[in-house]
Amino acid sequence: DVKVTQSSRYLVKRTGEKVFLECVQDMDHENMFWYRQDPGLGLRLIYFSYDVKMKEKGDIPEGYSVSREKKERFSLILESASTNQTSMYLCASSIPGQQETQYFGPGTRLLVL
Amino acid sequence: QQQVKQSPQSLIVQKGGISIINCAYENTAFDYFPWYQQFPGKGPALLIAIRPDVSEKKEGRFTISFNKSAKQFSLHIMDSQPGDSATYFCAASSRGNRDDKIIFGKGTRLHILP
């Protein structure tokens, strides 16, 4: 079974803090994705990556950056957290050419005070 | 043109009834239409998917109906059970698209009354 794990289930941070969300997948997938999920807005793509050290902006990249130093690990960084970044963050991975099947982690619920 | 429009936003169905969720798209380059199911506290998981060369696909109590000319597709859950209560996302993708992205609908929160 493909497993995607996220470092924290719940996080509480203060405005202005730097926040790191970690995601690890164990199936050697090239593609990895970060989404945020908000009620009524569905899943919105923040960043994605096809390969190590590669990254592409998604639909809402402002205020976020990412890092992919190893194939299995994709990190989302909030350089200076703001209250409007309070959300559920979901990481996913997929095989190239089979992008319709994404494997999601359990999510990190982030609260920024 | 990249959007997938999903309705309704929320749905309440009696146990044993039929749940129907509808989606529409504009981009004719889409060639794969998956549905994802998300339980509270979990990430979404692939439930069922269809290609546009067929009009219907059935897996157990779950059926996708696809209308290529109308650019619409829908999920039907027959004999709905309380365990089906979840958020459902329709999606669309294009295998020819190097971006390897899925475009998700905004989701439908389904509640099945016991």
XYZ file of N, CA and C in Angstrom:
681
model
N 0.831 -1.201 0.000
C 0.000 0.000 0.000
C 0.864 1.250 0.000
N 0.454 2.201 -0.819
C 1.144 3.488 -0.823
C 0.861 4.204 0.482
N 1.928 4.768 1.040
C 1.703 5.512 2.263
C 2.290 6.911 2.118
N 1.454 7.893 2.416
C 1.904 9.283 2.452
C 1.698 9.764 3.881
N 2.775 10.189 4.500
C 2.676 10.641 5.885
C 3.007 12.125 5.960
N 2.343 12.788 6.892
C 2.596 14.204 7.142
C 3.052 14.357 8.579
N 3.979 15.252 8.792
C 4.705 15.298 10.068
C 3.814 15.608 11.258
N 2.778 16.400 11.060
C 1.911 16.773 12.176
C 0.456 16.673 11.766
N -0.402 16.261 12.667
C -1.841 16.287 12.391
C -2.427 17.652 12.737
N -1.905 18.257 13.806
C -2.381 19.566 14.242
C -1.177 20.444 14.580
N -1.297 21.715 14.199
C -0.249 22.684 14.523
C -0.900 24.000 14.911
N -0.347 24.637 15.935
C -0.785 25.980 16.302
C 0.444 26.873 16.276
N 0.370 27.923 15.481
C 1.498 28.844 15.332
C 1.014 30.279 15.507
N 1.966 31.158 15.720
C 1.626 32.572 15.878
C 1.939 33.315 14.582
N 1.212 34.396 14.364
C 1.441 35.254 13.197
C 2.904 35.654 13.129
N 3.477 35.521 11.931
C 4.859 35.891 11.715
C 5.859 34.762 11.869
N 5.440 33.644 12.460
C 6.347 32.513 12.609
C 6.625 31.851 11.267
N 7.772 31.218 11.159
C 8.088 30.399 9.993
C 7.604 28.991 10.291
N 6.856 28.426 9.344
C 6.230 27.126 9.569
C 6.691 26.141 8.496
N 7.051 24.948 8.942
C 7.459 23.887 8.023
C 6.450 22.744 8.126
N 5.893 22.350 6.992
C 5.048 21.171 6.934
C 5.775 20.136 6.087
N 5.953 18.941 6.670
C 6.725 17.906 5.993
C 5.805 16.807 5.475
N 6.179 16.277 4.332
C 5.425 15.178 3.721
C 6.410 14.141 3.205
N 6.144 12.884 3.496
C 7.007 11.790 3.032
C 6.140 10.712 2.405
N 6.569 10.225 1.220
C 5.865 9.100 0.587
C 6.858 7.958 0.384
N 6.334 6.729 0.463
C 7.214 5.561 0.475
C 7.140 4.737 -0.797
N 6.555 5.303 -1.877
C 6.357 4.498 -3.086
C 7.185 4.977 -4.267
N 8.190 5.798 -4.010
C 9.101 6.215 -5.083
C 8.380 7.000 -6.184
N 7.340 7.737 -5.814
C 6.609 8.528 -6.800
C 7.382 9.773 -7.169
N 7.397 10.081 -8.476
C 8.061 11.299 -8.914
C 7.264 12.549 -8.552
N 5.945 12.468 -8.702
C 5.099 13.662 -8.517
C 4.654 13.821 -7.074
N 4.756 15.040 -6.586
C 4.214 15.351 -5.257
C 3.524 16.702 -5.292
N 2.517 16.853 -4.439
C 1.633 18.013 -4.486
C 1.335 18.509 -3.071
N 1.121 19.808 -2.950
C 0.575 20.391 -1.733
C -0.721 21.133 -2.075
N -1.768 20.815 -1.302
C -3.068 21.472 -1.433
C -3.437 22.091 -0.096
N -4.309 23.089 -0.156
C -5.014 23.483 1.049
C -6.508 23.271 0.813
N -7.186 22.890 1.898
C -8.605 22.591 1.819
C -9.354 23.496 2.775
N -10.292 24.257 2.247
C -11.114 25.158 3.033
C -12.576 24.913 2.700
N -13.453 25.030 3.689
C -14.887 24.776 3.449
C -15.424 25.634 2.308
N -16.113 24.976 1.375
C -16.714 25.692 0.256
C -15.765 26.012 -0.874
N -14.468 25.819 -0.650
C -13.477 26.139 -1.685
C -12.795 24.891 -2.238
N -13.058 23.746 -1.647
C -12.500 22.507 -2.153
C -11.002 22.405 -1.946
N -10.354 21.707 -2.857
C -8.906 21.508 -2.805
C -8.236 22.481 -3.766
N -7.371 23.298 -3.243
C -6.662 24.261 -4.093
C -5.176 23.936 -4.081
N -4.621 23.855 -5.272
C -3.224 23.450 -5.434
C -2.289 24.622 -5.132
N -1.334 24.376 -4.224
C -0.394 25.427 -3.839
C 0.881 25.321 -4.689
N 1.524 24.161 -4.619
C 2.736 23.876 -5.381
C 2.753 22.401 -5.735
N 3.495 22.070 -6.794
C 3.742 20.673 -7.083
C 5.160 20.497 -7.601
N 5.574 19.232 -7.649
C 6.956 18.926 -8.020
C 6.989 17.640 -8.824
N 7.719 17.658 -9.946
C 7.843 16.466 -10.783
C 9.036 15.611 -10.400
N 9.994 16.246 -9.744
C 11.230 15.520 -9.485
C 12.014 16.268 -8.420
N 13.066 15.658 -7.968
C 13.906 16.292 -6.963
C 14.388 17.654 -7.472
N 14.324 18.616 -6.603
C 14.771 19.988 -6.845
C 13.936 20.721 -7.891
N 12.855 20.115 -8.336
C 11.972 20.798 -9.274
C 10.700 21.201 -8.557
N 10.155 22.354 -8.909
C 8.907 22.813 -8.317
C 8.168 23.680 -9.319
N 6.871 23.640 -9.217
C 6.010 24.436 -10.086
C 4.934 25.079 -9.233
N 4.592 26.314 -9.533
C 3.525 26.990 -8.803
C 2.179 26.400 -9.200
N 1.331 26.286 -8.208
C -0.046 25.891 -8.468
C -0.928 27.106 -8.608
N -2.147 27.002 -8.096
C -3.112 28.079 -8.261
C -2.991 29.175 -7.201
N -2.475 28.832 -6.030
C -2.398 29.811 -4.936
C -1.039 29.753 -4.234
N 0.045 30.069 -4.916
C 1.376 29.936 -4.316
C 1.798 31.082 -3.396
N 1.049 32.189 -3.415
C 1.484 33.371 -2.671
C 1.552 33.083 -1.173
N 2.669 33.448 -0.591
C 2.868 33.259 0.845
C 3.462 31.912 1.205
N 3.719 31.082 0.197
C 4.260 29.733 0.412
C 5.514 29.521 -0.425
N 6.345 28.619 0.033
C 7.443 28.105 -0.786
C 7.552 26.608 -0.500
N 8.334 25.912 -1.309
C 8.484 24.469 -1.130
C 9.943 24.079 -1.297
N 10.217 22.867 -0.836
C 11.561 22.320 -0.972
C 11.445 20.837 -1.243
N 12.213 20.366 -2.224
C 12.264 18.929 -2.487
C 13.711 18.529 -2.732
N 14.387 18.176 -1.660
C 15.791 17.784 -1.702
C 15.958 16.285 -1.935
N 14.943 15.522 -1.538
C 14.953 14.080 -1.754
C 13.634 13.674 -2.403
N 13.673 12.611 -3.167
C 12.499 12.207 -3.937
C 11.292 11.937 -3.051
N 11.534 11.353 -1.882
C 10.415 10.937 -1.046
C 9.855 12.056 -0.167
N 10.513 13.198 -0.121
C 10.137 14.234 0.830
C 9.846 15.559 0.134
N 8.704 16.150 0.490
C 8.281 17.421 -0.105
C 7.805 18.302 1.029
N 8.467 19.434 1.208
C 8.170 20.306 2.336
C 7.477 21.574 1.878
N 6.503 21.990 2.652
C 5.811 23.260 2.410
C 6.245 24.230 3.491
N 6.601 25.438 3.086
C 7.128 26.430 4.020
C 6.263 27.673 3.970
N 5.843 28.097 5.153
C 5.175 29.386 5.283
C 6.204 30.317 5.890
N 6.728 31.220 5.088
C 7.846 32.058 5.535
C 7.471 32.938 6.727
N 6.264 33.478 6.693
C 5.775 34.334 7.785
C 4.274 34.098 7.885
N 3.908 33.191 8.770
C 2.522 32.744 8.829
C 1.564 33.908 9.107
N 0.421 33.845 8.438
C -0.631 34.838 8.674
C -1.926 34.113 8.992
N -2.865 34.832 9.606
C -4.115 34.194 10.038
C -4.894 33.626 8.849
N -4.765 34.228 7.679
C -5.512 33.706 6.529
C -4.893 32.424 5.950
N -3.829 31.952 6.570
C -3.253 30.666 6.197
C -3.717 29.551 7.138
N -4.607 29.888 8.046
C -5.254 28.850 8.851
C -6.082 27.966 7.918
N -5.777 26.672 7.911
C -6.412 25.787 6.933
C -5.998 24.347 7.202
N -6.583 23.440 6.410
C -6.127 22.061 6.352
C -5.198 21.938 5.157
N -4.004 21.383 5.393
C -3.017 21.217 4.325
C -2.860 19.735 4.014
N -2.998 19.414 2.739
C -2.930 18.034 2.290
C -1.787 17.852 1.311
N -1.028 16.801 1.524
C 0.049 16.424 0.621
C -0.407 15.211 -0.180
N 0.042 15.096 -1.427
C -0.314 13.954 -2.263
C 0.863 13.589 -3.154
N 0.837 12.352 -3.641
C 1.856 11.922 -4.601
C 1.197 11.108 -5.708
N 1.885 11.016 -6.833
C 1.349 10.224 -7.943
C 2.489 9.787 -8.857
N 2.148 8.824 -9.723
C 3.096 8.334 -10.717
C 2.922 9.154 -11.994
N 4.004 9.558 -12.651
C 3.854 10.286 -13.923
C 3.016 9.489 -14.916
N 2.102 10.172 -15.585
C 1.226 9.505 -16.543
C 0.004 8.868 -15.909
N -0.033 8.834 -14.593
C -1.203 8.321 -13.868
C -1.653 9.346 -12.848
N -1.690 10.588 -13.295
C -1.950 11.667 -12.339
C -3.376 11.666 -11.829
N -4.255 10.895 -12.498
C -5.631 10.868 -12.002
C -5.729 10.123 -10.677
N -4.709 9.367 -10.365
C -4.687 8.649 -9.085
C -3.651 9.298 -8.185
N -4.112 10.133 -7.303
C -3.221 10.761 -6.334
C -3.453 10.108 -4.982
N -2.383 9.916 -4.267
C -2.434 9.314 -2.940
C -2.192 10.422 -1.928
N -3.169 10.603 -1.053
C -3.125 11.717 -0.123
C -2.668 11.276 1.270
N -2.005 12.197 1.948
C -1.730 12.027 3.356
C -2.965 12.389 4.174
N -2.888 12.236 5.506
C -4.054 12.493 6.352
C -4.329 13.970 6.593
N -3.395 14.822 6.217
C -3.596 16.259 6.378
C -3.012 16.818 7.663
N -2.676 18.094 7.616
C -2.238 18.854 8.796
C -3.185 20.029 8.962
N -3.825 20.074 10.132
C -4.709 21.209 10.396
C -3.893 22.287 11.100
N -3.707 23.396 10.417
C -2.885 24.493 10.926
C -3.766 25.640 11.394
N -3.507 26.076 12.607
C -4.182 27.250 13.158
C -3.123 28.317 13.393
N -3.316 29.489 12.785
C -2.387 30.606 12.986
C -3.103 31.673 13.819
N -2.538 31.947 14.983
C -3.174 32.904 15.898
C -2.618 34.306 15.724
N -11.814 27.776 -18.168
C -11.952 26.542 -18.923
C -11.369 25.347 -18.179
N -10.538 25.646 -17.189
C -9.947 24.590 -16.415
C -10.807 24.161 -15.239
N -11.928 24.812 -15.047
C -12.750 24.522 -13.875
C -13.577 23.259 -14.033
N -13.854 22.670 -12.881
C -14.846 21.604 -12.795
C -15.879 22.082 -11.786
N -17.125 22.214 -12.222
C -18.182 22.747 -11.362
C -18.974 21.597 -10.770
N -19.113 21.605 -9.452
C -19.742 20.497 -8.739
C -20.936 21.004 -7.960
N -21.999 20.198 -7.960
C -23.191 20.544 -7.183
C -23.886 19.264 -6.728
N -24.628 19.297 -5.615
C -24.771 20.419 -4.701
C -23.560 20.523 -3.767
N -23.517 21.577 -2.987
C -22.433 21.743 -2.021
C -22.634 20.804 -0.828
N -23.895 20.571 -0.484
C -24.193 19.615 0.581
C -25.465 18.867 0.229
N -25.595 17.669 0.805
C -26.687 16.780 0.427
C -27.041 15.901 1.611
N -28.325 15.806 1.911
C -28.796 14.924 2.972
C -29.751 13.913 2.348
N -29.478 12.632 2.587
C -30.260 11.556 1.990
C -30.649 10.562 3.079
N -31.840 10.028 2.974
C -32.256 8.988 3.907
C -31.531 7.681 3.592
N -31.278 6.920 4.630
C -30.689 5.588 4.449
C -31.529 4.786 3.453
N -30.839 4.149 2.510
C -31.510 3.365 1.491
C -31.855 4.149 0.238
N -31.731 5.454 0.288
C -32.035 6.295 -0.867
C -30.881 6.377 -1.850
N -31.108 7.132 -2.906
C -30.073 7.327 -3.925
C -29.466 8.721 -3.757
N -28.149 8.767 -3.666
C -27.434 10.054 -3.593
C -26.899 10.367 -4.976
N -27.105 11.594 -5.418
C -26.653 11.993 -6.756
C -25.866 13.294 -6.655
N -24.657 13.262 -7.183
C -23.791 14.440 -7.196
C -23.411 14.706 -8.650
N -23.505 15.963 -9.057
C -23.300 16.318 -10.456
C -22.062 17.193 -10.654
N -21.422 16.993 -11.810
C -20.269 17.815 -12.158
C -20.305 18.178 -13.638
N -19.739 19.326 -13.954
C -19.679 19.787 -15.336
C -18.295 20.361 -15.610
N -17.849 20.241 -16.840
C -16.528 20.739 -17.209
C -16.624 21.429 -18.566
N -15.587 22.202 -18.892
C -15.554 22.917 -20.169
C -14.460 22.404 -21.102
N -13.332 22.028 -20.522
C -12.163 21.688 -21.338
C -12.310 20.311 -21.975
N -12.458 20.261 -23.285
C -12.649 18.980 -23.965
C -11.368 18.146 -24.009
N -10.263 18.700 -23.568
C -9.017 17.923 -23.502
C -8.993 16.965 -22.318
N -9.887 17.170 -21.360
C -9.952 16.237 -20.241
C -10.326 14.856 -20.757
N -9.606 13.849 -20.283
C -9.897 12.497 -20.766
C -9.959 11.463 -19.649
N -10.051 11.933 -18.420
C -10.186 11.010 -17.302
C -10.887 11.739 -16.180
N -11.879 11.058 -15.582
C -12.740 11.731 -14.607
C -12.857 10.857 -13.361
N -12.019 11.137 -12.366
C -12.083 10.367 -11.127
C -12.992 11.038 -10.091
N -13.461 10.231 -9.175
C -14.170 10.725 -7.999
C -13.358 10.309 -6.769
N -13.232 11.259 -5.847
C -12.529 10.997 -4.602
C -13.512 11.094 -3.439
N -13.245 10.283 -2.423
C -14.079 10.230 -1.221
C -13.196 10.591 -0.036
N -13.699 11.475 0.820
C -12.916 11.891 1.975
C -13.750 11.772 3.245
N -13.280 10.943 4.178
C -13.922 10.832 5.485
C -13.301 11.855 6.430
N -14.048 12.264 7.453
C -13.515 13.254 8.405
C -12.190 12.801 9.005
N -11.219 13.693 9.016
C -9.916 13.396 9.589
C -8.989 12.610 8.696
N -9.423 12.358 7.459
C -8.605 11.592 6.517
C -8.367 12.413 5.258
N -7.350 12.000 4.485
C -7.167 12.594 3.178
C -8.111 11.957 2.163
N -8.364 12.636 1.049
C -9.206 12.042 -0.002
C -8.575 10.768 -0.550
N -9.432 9.863 -1.025
C -8.968 8.615 -1.635
C -9.781 8.349 -2.887
N -9.127 7.819 -3.904
C -9.811 7.523 -5.163
C -10.923 6.510 -4.928
N -12.113 6.828 -5.413
C -13.280 5.967 -5.237
C -13.589 5.204 -6.521
N -13.721 5.921 -7.613
C -14.097 5.338 -8.901
C -13.750 6.356 -9.974
N -13.478 5.879 -11.190
C -13.105 6.802 -12.265
C -13.654 6.302 -13.595
N -13.773 7.206 -14.558
C -14.326 6.856 -15.862
C -13.580 7.587 -16.955
N -13.510 6.952 -18.123
C -12.971 7.597 -19.316
C -14.139 7.977 -20.216
N -13.989 8.967 -21.080
C -15.118 9.466 -21.870
C -15.556 8.541 -23.000
N -14.886 7.399 -23.181
C -15.326 6.493 -24.231
C -16.448 5.558 -23.758
N -16.822 5.655 -22.485
C -17.956 4.884 -21.981
C -18.937 5.842 -21.321
N -20.205 5.451 -21.278
C -21.234 6.336 -20.729
C -21.540 6.021 -19.276
N -21.097 4.858 -18.808
C -21.410 4.492 -17.435
C -20.371 3.507 -16.915
N -20.076 3.654 -15.634
C -19.205 2.679 -14.970
C -19.766 2.410 -13.589
N -19.844 1.142 -13.243
C -20.456 0.752 -11.978
C -19.478 -0.076 -11.164
N -19.364 0.271 -9.891
C -18.568 -0.534 -8.955
C -19.375 -0.649 -7.664
N -19.977 -1.807 -7.503
C -20.817 -2.015 -6.328
C -22.007 -1.072 -6.334
N -22.177 -0.301 -5.271
C -23.297 0.631 -5.191
C -22.991 1.991 -5.838
N -21.779 2.158 -6.318
C -21.352 3.433 -6.893
C -21.343 3.355 -8.419
N -21.980 4.347 -9.050
C -22.048 4.404 -10.508
C -21.698 5.800 -10.974
N -20.838 5.882 -11.998
C -20.600 7.160 -12.676
C -21.379 7.128 -13.980
N -22.148 8.186 -14.236
C -22.787 8.374 -15.532
C -22.085 9.528 -16.229
N -21.797 9.340 -17.519
C -21.004 10.323 -18.255
C -21.739 10.737 -19.520
N -21.900 12.032 -19.731
C -22.551 12.574 -20.920
C -21.541 13.477 -21.626
N -20.894 12.910 -22.630
C -19.803 13.620 -23.300
C -20.296 14.860 -24.031
N -21.445 14.763 -24.677
C -21.931 15.897 -25.464
C -22.301 17.078 -24.560
N -22.812 16.768 -23.386
C -23.192 17.826 -22.446
C -22.023 18.246 -21.563
N -20.940 17.491 -21.622
C -19.772 17.730 -20.768
C -20.169 17.714 -19.299
N -20.881 16.648 -18.949
C -21.341 16.482 -17.568
C -21.125 15.040 -17.130
N -20.895 14.866 -15.854
C -20.819 13.521 -15.311
C -21.338 13.554 -13.876
N -21.797 12.420 -13.412
C -22.414 12.391 -12.095
C -22.090 11.087 -11.376
N -22.142 11.167 -10.068
C -21.951 10.005 -9.202
C -23.283 9.652 -8.580
N -23.651 8.393 -8.710
C -24.864 7.891 -8.071
C -24.453 6.866 -7.016
N -24.985 7.040 -5.819
C -24.760 6.049 -4.760
C -26.105 5.401 -4.469
N -26.222 4.153 -4.837
C -27.472 3.422 -4.623
C -27.519 2.884 -3.196
N -28.743 2.739 -2.675
C -28.906 2.172 -1.324
C -27.921 2.841 -0.354
N -27.977 4.138 -0.289
C -27.019 4.910 0.520
C -27.059 4.477 1.984
N -25.868 4.385 2.565
C -25.704 3.934 3.942
C -25.033 5.016 4.784
N -25.273 4.997 6.100
C -24.618 6.001 6.957
C -23.102 6.023 6.793
N -22.508 4.871 6.492
C -21.069 4.799 6.270
C -20.610 5.505 5.003
N -21.554 5.904 4.161
C -21.199 6.670 2.951
C -21.071 8.161 3.248
N -21.447 8.556 4.459
C -21.356 9.972 4.829
C -19.900 10.422 4.744
N -19.653 11.377 3.879
C -18.282 11.815 3.583
C -18.378 13.026 2.658
N -17.220 13.582 2.338
C -17.156 14.613 1.307
C -16.674 13.974 0.015
N -17.360 14.279 -1.075
C -17.028 13.704 -2.378
C -16.544 14.801 -3.318
N -15.455 14.515 -3.992
C -14.893 15.455 -4.972
C -14.892 14.813 -6.351
N -15.486 15.491 -7.325
C -15.253 15.062 -8.697
C -13.982 15.740 -9.185
N -13.420 15.214 -10.251
C -12.163 15.756 -10.756
C -12.036 15.447 -12.235
N -11.086 16.109 -12.862
C -10.811 15.873 -14.276
C -9.322 16.024 -14.519
N -8.828 15.223 -15.459
C -7.410 15.334 -15.798
C -7.222 14.991 -17.270
N -6.031 15.322 -17.754
C -5.694 15.038 -19.136
C -4.357 14.350 -19.159
N -4.332 13.115 -19.645
C -3.073 12.367 -19.635
C -2.067 12.955 -20.595
N -2.534 13.728 -21.564
C -1.601 14.347 -22.485
C -0.970 15.592 -21.917
N -1.406 15.979 -20.748
C -0.961 17.223 -20.143
C 0.268 16.969 -19.288
N 1.370 17.550 -19.648
C 2.618 17.335 -18.929
C 2.504 17.773 -17.471
N 1.583 18.699 -17.226
C 1.443 19.226 -15.869
C 1.106 18.154 -14.854
N 0.512 17.052 -15.308
C 0.185 15.964 -14.381
C -0.690 16.423 -13.232
N -1.554 17.378 -13.472
C -2.415 17.861 -12.403
C -3.815 17.298 -12.559
N -4.511 17.265 -11.421
C -5.940 16.985 -11.411
C -6.644 18.296 -11.083
N -7.757 18.558 -11.744
C -8.588 19.702 -11.412
C -9.756 19.169 -10.600
N -9.875 19.622 -9.365
C -10.931 19.136 -8.476
C -12.126 20.085 -8.457
N -13.322 19.500 -8.311
C -14.484 20.288 -7.976
C -14.398 20.731 -6.520
N -15.348 21.566 -6.096
C -15.277 22.131 -4.752
C -15.756 21.175 -3.659
N -16.351 20.056 -4.065
C -16.732 19.065 -3.075
C -18.204 19.116 -2.708
N -18.725 17.950 -2.329
C -20.098 17.814 -1.833
C -20.047 17.069 -0.518
N -20.631 17.706 0.499
C -20.682 17.069 1.805
C -21.973 16.256 1.874
N -21.833 14.941 1.922
C -22.986 14.031 1.926
C -23.226 13.507 3.331
N -24.483 13.593 3.770
C -24.856 13.024 5.062
C -26.017 12.079 4.851
N -25.846 10.848 5.282
C -26.891 9.839 5.158
C -27.563 9.667 6.520
N -28.854 9.934 6.562
C -29.595 9.821 7.816
C -29.871 8.352 8.134
N -29.615 7.934 9.374
C -29.812 6.521 9.737
C -31.286 6.129 9.808
